[in-house]
Coordinates of C-alpha atoms and ligand atoms in Angstrom, one line a residue:
M1 CA -52.7 34.8 164.8
N2 CA -54.6 37.0 165.5
S3 CA -58.7 37.5 164.4
K4 CA -59.7 39.4 161.1
I5 CA -61.2 42.8 161.6
W6 CA -62.8 43.8 158.8
L7 CA -63.1 47.0 157.4
S8 CA -67.3 46.8 158.1
S9 CA -69.4 43.3 159.2
P10 CA -72.9 43.0 160.2
H11 CA -73.8 44.0 163.3
M12 CA -77.1 42.7 164.7
G13 CA -79.1 44.4 167.1
G14 CA -80.9 40.8 168.6
N15 CA -84.6 41.4 167.6
E16 CA -84.0 40.4 164.3
L17 CA -85.1 36.8 164.9
H18 CA -87.7 37.4 166.5
Y19 CA -89.2 39.3 163.5
I20 CA -88.3 35.6 160.9
H21 CA -90.4 34.0 164.1
Q22 CA -93.1 36.3 163.1
A23 CA -92.9 35.3 160.0
F24 CA -92.6 31.5 159.3
D25 CA -95.7 31.1 162.4
E26 CA -97.8 32.5 160.1
N27 CA -96.0 31.7 156.8
W28 CA -95.3 35.1 155.7
V29 CA -91.8 33.5 153.7
A30 CA -92.5 35.4 150.7
P31 CA -91.5 38.9 148.9
L32 CA -94.1 40.6 150.3
G33 CA -95.6 40.5 153.8
P34 CA -96.3 42.5 157.3
N35 CA -92.4 42.6 157.8
V36 CA -92.7 44.4 154.5
N37 CA -94.7 46.9 155.6
G38 CA -93.3 47.3 158.4
L39 CA -90.1 48.1 157.3
E40 CA -91.4 50.8 155.4
D41 CA -93.4 52.5 158.1
D42 CA -89.9 52.3 160.3
L43 CA -88.1 54.0 157.2
A44 CA -90.9 56.5 156.5
K45 CA -90.8 57.8 160.6
A46 CA -86.8 57.6 160.9
L47 CA -86.8 59.4 157.9
N48 CA -88.9 61.9 159.6
K49 CA -91.4 63.5 156.8
E50 CA -93.5 63.3 154.5
V51 CA -92.7 60.2 152.2
F52 CA -93.8 56.8 150.7
V53 CA -90.4 54.0 151.1
A54 CA -90.9 51.2 149.2
A55 CA -88.6 47.8 150.4
L56 CA -86.7 46.4 147.4
S57 CA -84.9 43.4 146.5
A58 CA -81.7 46.5 147.2
G59 CA -80.5 49.5 146.4
T60 CA -78.4 49.0 143.2
A61 CA -82.9 48.0 142.0
A62 CA -83.6 51.0 143.6
L63 CA -81.7 53.3 141.5
H64 CA -83.2 50.9 138.3
L65 CA -86.2 51.7 138.9
A66 CA -86.2 55.9 140.3
L67 CA -84.2 56.1 136.4
I68 CA -87.5 54.7 135.2
Q69 CA -89.7 56.6 137.1
S70 CA -87.3 59.4 136.7
G71 CA -88.7 59.2 132.5
V72 CA -84.5 57.8 131.2
Q73 CA -85.0 56.1 128.6
P74 CA -82.1 54.1 126.4
G75 CA -79.6 56.8 124.7
D76 CA -80.4 59.5 127.2
E77 CA -77.7 60.7 129.2
V78 CA -77.5 61.3 133.0
I79 CA -75.5 62.9 135.1
C80 CA -73.4 60.9 137.9
Q81 CA -71.3 61.4 140.3
T82 CA -67.6 59.7 139.8
M83 CA -66.2 59.3 142.9
T84 CA -68.8 56.7 144.1
F85 CA -69.3 52.5 144.1
S86 CA -70.5 51.4 141.1
A87 CA -73.6 50.6 141.5
S88 CA -74.2 54.6 141.4
A89 CA -73.4 54.4 137.8
N90 CA -74.7 50.5 136.5
P91 CA -78.3 51.0 136.8
I92 CA -77.3 53.8 133.6
A93 CA -76.1 51.3 132.0
Y94 CA -79.6 49.3 132.7
C95 CA -81.0 51.6 130.7
G96 CA -79.1 52.1 128.1
A97 CA -78.9 55.4 128.8
I98 CA -75.0 57.2 129.3
P99 CA -73.6 58.4 132.3
V100 CA -72.1 61.7 132.2
F101 CA -69.4 62.2 134.8
I102 CA -68.6 64.6 137.3
D103 CA -65.3 65.3 139.8
S104 CA -66.1 66.1 143.2
E105 CA -65.5 68.9 145.7
K106 CA -62.7 69.2 148.1
E107 CA -65.0 69.5 151.1
T108 CA -67.2 67.0 151.5
W109 CA -66.2 64.7 149.0
N110 CA -69.2 64.8 146.6
L111 CA -70.7 66.2 144.0
C112 CA -69.2 70.1 142.4
P113 CA -72.0 72.5 142.2
I114 CA -69.2 74.0 140.1
A115 CA -68.1 71.4 137.8
L116 CA -72.1 69.6 137.4
E117 CA -73.0 72.9 136.3
E118 CA -70.4 73.1 133.9
A119 CA -71.6 69.9 132.3
I120 CA -74.9 70.7 132.3
Q121 CA -74.8 73.1 130.1
D122 CA -71.7 71.2 127.5
R123 CA -74.0 68.7 127.2
M124 CA -77.5 71.7 126.4
A125 CA -74.5 73.3 123.9
K126 CA -74.3 69.1 121.9
G127 CA -77.7 69.2 121.4
K128 CA -78.5 67.0 125.1
K129 CA -80.1 67.7 128.4
P130 CA -79.4 65.7 131.0
K131 CA -82.1 64.0 132.1
A132 CA -81.9 63.3 135.9
I133 CA -78.5 63.5 138.3
V134 CA -77.2 61.4 140.6
A135 CA -75.7 62.7 143.9
V136 CA -73.7 60.4 146.8
H137 CA -73.8 60.9 150.1
L138 CA -69.8 59.2 150.3
Y139 CA -69.3 56.9 153.8
G140 CA -72.6 58.8 154.8
M141 CA -70.8 63.2 154.5
P142 CA -74.3 64.9 153.1
Y143 CA -73.4 66.2 150.1
K144 CA -73.5 70.1 149.3
V145 CA -77.7 70.2 149.2
A146 CA -78.4 73.8 148.8
E147 CA -75.8 74.1 145.9
I148 CA -76.2 71.2 143.8
N149 CA -80.2 71.1 144.3
A150 CA -80.1 75.0 143.4
V151 CA -78.3 73.6 140.4
A152 CA -81.1 70.7 139.3
E153 CA -83.5 72.8 139.3
K154 CA -82.1 76.0 137.8
Y155 CA -82.1 73.5 134.5
G156 CA -85.4 71.5 136.1
I157 CA -83.1 68.2 136.4
P158 CA -84.8 65.4 139.0
V159 CA -81.9 65.1 141.5
I160 CA -82.1 61.0 142.0
E161 CA -79.8 60.9 146.1
D162 CA -77.7 57.8 146.3
A163 CA -78.1 58.0 150.4
A164 CA -77.2 54.1 150.8
E165 CA -74.3 55.1 152.8
G166 CA -76.2 58.1 153.8
L167 CA -79.4 56.2 156.5
G168 CA -78.8 58.3 159.8
S169 CA -76.7 61.1 158.3
T170 CA -78.7 64.8 158.0
Y171 CA -78.1 67.4 156.0
K172 CA -79.0 70.8 158.2
G173 CA -81.2 69.0 160.0
E174 CA -82.9 67.4 158.2
N175 CA -82.1 63.2 156.8
C176 CA -79.6 62.3 153.8
G177 CA -82.9 60.2 151.7
T178 CA -85.5 63.2 151.2
F179 CA -83.7 65.4 149.5
G180 CA -84.5 64.8 146.0
A181 CA -86.7 63.5 143.6
F182 CA -86.1 60.7 144.3
G183 CA -84.1 58.7 147.8
I184 CA -82.6 55.0 147.8
L185 CA -81.2 53.1 150.4
S186 CA -79.5 50.1 150.3
F187 CA -79.4 47.3 153.2
N188 CA -76.3 45.8 152.1
G189 CA -74.1 42.5 154.2
N190 CA -71.7 46.0 155.4
K191 CA -73.4 49.1 155.5
I192 CA -74.5 50.9 158.4
I193 CA -77.6 48.6 158.9
T194 CA -78.2 45.6 157.3
T195 CA -81.2 43.3 155.8
S196 CA -78.2 40.9 154.3
G197 CA -79.2 41.8 151.2
G198 CA -82.1 44.5 150.7
G199 CA -82.6 48.4 149.5
A200 CA -85.6 51.0 149.6
L201 CA -86.8 53.7 147.5
V202 CA -88.3 56.5 149.5
C203 CA -90.8 58.4 147.2
K204 CA -92.1 61.9 147.5
T205 CA -95.6 60.7 146.8
K206 CA -98.3 57.7 146.6
S207 CA -98.3 57.2 143.2
A208 CA -94.5 57.2 143.0
K209 CA -94.4 54.0 145.8
D210 CA -97.4 52.5 143.8
Q211 CA -95.7 52.6 140.8
A212 CA -92.5 51.2 142.2
V213 CA -94.3 48.6 144.2
F214 CA -96.2 48.2 140.8
L215 CA -93.1 48.1 138.9
S216 CA -91.1 45.5 141.3
T217 CA -93.9 42.7 141.0
Q218 CA -93.5 42.2 137.3
A219 CA -95.4 45.7 135.7
R220 CA -98.6 42.9 136.7
D221 CA -102.2 44.5 135.5
E222 CA -105.1 43.7 137.1
A223 CA -107.2 41.2 135.8
P224 CA -107.9 37.8 136.9
H225 CA -105.0 35.4 134.5
Y226 CA -101.5 36.8 133.9
Q227 CA -101.4 40.4 132.1
H228 CA -99.1 42.8 131.4
S229 CA -98.9 46.3 129.3
Q230 CA -95.4 47.0 130.6
I231 CA -92.0 45.7 131.3
G232 CA -91.2 44.6 134.6
Y233 CA -88.7 43.4 137.3
N234 CA -88.8 41.2 140.1
Y235 CA -87.0 43.8 142.7
R236 CA -89.6 43.5 145.6
M237 CA -88.0 42.8 149.6
S238 CA -88.7 39.4 151.1
N239 CA -90.8 39.4 154.1
I240 CA -87.4 37.8 155.5
A241 CA -85.1 40.2 155.4
A242 CA -87.5 42.9 156.0
G243 CA -87.6 40.9 159.0
I244 CA -84.1 41.2 160.0
G245 CA -84.5 44.6 158.4
R246 CA -87.3 45.9 161.9
G247 CA -85.0 44.0 164.0
Q248 CA -82.2 46.8 162.6
M249 CA -84.4 49.5 162.5
E250 CA -84.5 48.9 166.8
V251 CA -80.6 50.3 166.9
L252 CA -80.2 52.4 163.8
E253 CA -79.5 54.9 166.2
D254 CA -77.0 53.2 168.3
R255 CA -74.6 52.9 165.2
V256 CA -75.0 56.4 164.0
Q257 CA -73.6 56.6 167.3
Q258 CA -71.2 53.8 167.0
R259 CA -70.1 55.0 163.6
R260 CA -69.0 58.2 164.5
A261 CA -67.9 57.3 168.2
N262 CA -65.1 55.6 165.2
N263 CA -64.5 58.3 163.7
F264 CA -63.4 60.4 166.9
F265 CA -61.5 57.8 167.9
Y266 CA -58.9 58.3 164.5
R267 CA -59.2 61.9 165.4
Q268 CA -57.8 61.7 168.1
L269 CA -55.2 59.0 166.7
F270 CA -54.1 61.5 164.3
Q271 CA -54.1 64.5 166.3
D272 CA -50.6 64.3 166.8
I273 CA -48.9 61.9 163.4
A274 CA -48.2 65.0 160.2
G275 CA -49.2 64.4 157.1
V276 CA -52.4 62.5 158.2
S277 CA -56.2 64.3 157.7
V278 CA -59.2 62.1 159.1
F279 CA -62.4 62.8 156.6
V280 CA -65.0 64.7 159.1
E281 CA -67.7 67.3 158.2
P282 CA -66.4 70.2 157.0
S283 CA -69.4 72.8 158.7
D284 CA -72.2 71.9 161.5
D285 CA -74.7 72.2 159.1
F286 CA -73.0 68.3 158.3
F287 CA -73.9 66.0 160.4
S288 CA -72.6 62.1 159.1
N289 CA -73.2 58.7 160.2
H290 CA -69.2 58.0 159.1
W291 CA -70.5 54.9 158.0
L292 CA -66.6 54.5 156.7
S293 CA -63.5 57.0 158.7
C294 CA -61.3 57.3 155.6
I295 CA -57.9 58.8 156.3
T296 CA -55.8 61.7 153.4
I297 CA -52.2 60.9 152.9
D298 CA -49.0 64.0 152.3
S299 CA -46.8 61.5 151.5
S300 CA -44.8 64.9 150.8
L301 CA -45.3 65.6 154.7
C302 CA -44.9 62.0 156.7
S303 CA -43.0 60.1 153.2
K304 CA -45.7 57.6 153.6
T305 CA -48.5 56.0 151.6
T306 CA -51.8 55.2 152.0
E307 CA -51.1 51.1 150.2
Q308 CA -47.8 50.5 152.6
L309 CA -50.3 51.9 155.8
R310 CA -53.2 49.3 154.0
L311 CA -50.6 46.2 153.5
H312 CA -48.8 47.3 157.1
L313 CA -53.0 46.6 158.6
L314 CA -52.7 43.7 156.2
E315 CA -50.0 41.8 158.0
D316 CA -51.6 41.7 161.2
Q317 CA -55.5 40.9 159.7
I318 CA -56.8 44.9 159.8
E319 CA -58.5 45.0 156.9
S320 CA -58.4 48.6 154.7
R321 CA -59.0 49.1 151.8
P322 CA -58.4 52.4 149.5
L323 CA -61.4 55.3 148.2
W324 CA -63.1 54.3 146.1
K325 CA -61.8 54.3 142.2
P326 CA -63.3 57.0 140.6
M327 CA -66.0 56.0 137.8
H328 CA -64.1 58.0 135.0
L329 CA -60.8 55.8 135.7
Q330 CA -63.1 52.6 135.4
P331 CA -62.5 50.3 132.7
V332 CA -66.0 49.9 131.9
F333 CA -66.9 53.1 131.7
A334 CA -63.5 55.1 129.6
A335 CA -66.0 56.1 126.5
S336 CA -68.6 58.7 128.3
P337 CA -67.8 62.2 128.6
Y338 CA -66.2 63.7 132.0
Y339 CA -66.1 66.8 133.5
G340 CA -63.9 67.8 136.5
G341 CA -60.0 68.1 137.9
T342 CA -58.0 65.6 139.2
V343 CA -60.4 65.9 142.4
A344 CA -61.1 62.1 142.7
E345 CA -58.2 61.5 141.6
D346 CA -56.4 62.7 143.8
L347 CA -58.3 61.1 146.5
F348 CA -58.6 58.2 145.1
K349 CA -54.3 58.4 144.9
T350 CA -54.4 59.4 148.8
G351 CA -57.0 58.2 150.6
L352 CA -58.2 54.6 152.7
C353 CA -61.0 53.9 154.2
L354 CA -59.7 52.3 158.2
P355 CA -61.8 49.8 160.0
S356 CA -65.4 51.1 161.4
G357 CA -67.8 48.5 162.1
S358 CA -70.5 49.5 165.3
N359 CA -69.4 46.5 166.5
L360 CA -65.8 47.2 167.0
Q361 CA -64.6 46.0 170.6
E362 CA -62.5 47.7 172.5
E363 CA -59.8 45.8 172.3
E364 CA -59.7 45.6 168.4
L365 CA -59.5 49.0 168.5
H366 CA -56.3 49.0 170.5
R367 CA -54.8 46.9 167.7
I368 CA -55.7 50.0 165.8
A369 CA -53.7 51.8 166.9
A370 CA -51.3 49.8 168.0
A371 CA -50.4 48.6 164.3
I372 CA -51.1 52.3 163.2
R373 CA -48.5 53.9 165.8
S374 CA -45.8 51.7 164.7
F375 CA -46.1 51.9 161.0
F376 CA -46.1 55.7 161.2
N377 CA -43.3 55.3 164.1
S378 CA -41.0 53.5 162.0
Ligands
LIG1 C1 -73.8 49.6 148.1 C2 -73.8 51.1 147.5 C3 -74.9 51.0 146.4 C4 -75.8 49.9 146.3 O1 -76.6 49.1 147.2 P1 -76.9 47.2 147.5 O2 -77.8 47.2 148.0 O3 -75.7 47.1 147.8 O4 -77.4 47.6 145.6 C5 -75.6 52.1 146.1 N1 -75.4 53.0 146.1 C6 -73.7 53.4 147.1 C7 -72.8 54.0 147.2 C8 -73.6 52.4 147.7 O5 -72.5 52.5 148.6

């Protein structure tokens, strides 16, 4: 039987163990140390802007702290892109706040600026101005930064930029992760680079970063004994995980190039298959890391469905996955307000993520191509 081809699996660069050995040699086996500081510096350098990065235990933790530091309180409302992974929305609930979900536009599949403004106006008319906006660079595709920022600024609402899938992507030449009041990154096992599990909060000021580090290490006041004036969290990144991250940062550019090459491979593969569109950038302003390559199938043109394709690929041990199911359609968020049409819902019904790892071998790409051709020729 053929070996399994995964959607996106960890891809080590080579120097990760070197940094881990260093941590052991110096006994920095703790949620602080030279690798944590080194990874933060590497990230700030890669983002190429005046930012202050706090390495944390997960992207979800980074989102939670971003909401807390934006002043989100129980009963507040927070706007969130509906077309996303649940981790974009769950921290809103951790705060006791209410997510207000917004549809996508068709070009980047991300937050629709028109539906966003309608929602803000309607929530304000109902008596509550949203406290923050969670916008996502889904699958690595930058959202419409200029349009979203214009709406956010008009109403004075901070944007929390979920760049968990967007490290290495750019918009008008600037790096994703640097556009919001806060940016969040993820280094989970399936992301473009991994620390096995981890994340980071990208801050605009040193004091915001210091506050994130303070909150993520149990909010300890300055005192010889343990003294606390605020609720704290255990969200700091381990120095061992950060060692993996430092090795991964050495190969980030290469990983982006490889994922973009996968996207190009799919574009060529599907160019003569009627009814299938590969998800690509709408203009040169957008540069996607193509973390995952995605397609949509128009069944009226080819009488095939994404679910049939998914099952066909699975027979050959090739993993694929439907596009993320929108949050406003999730049972857990059924009571939350929603604004927009059916763009996200239609994407969910017609879209599929294809194997996109930076470690896909030539022979695996051949297997994928053969399985896809045989499906559309049958
Ligand atoms: C992975 C992911 C997160 C959460 O990151 P973790 O490090 O897994 O906690 C948040 N948002 C999006 C869009 C993600 O894909």
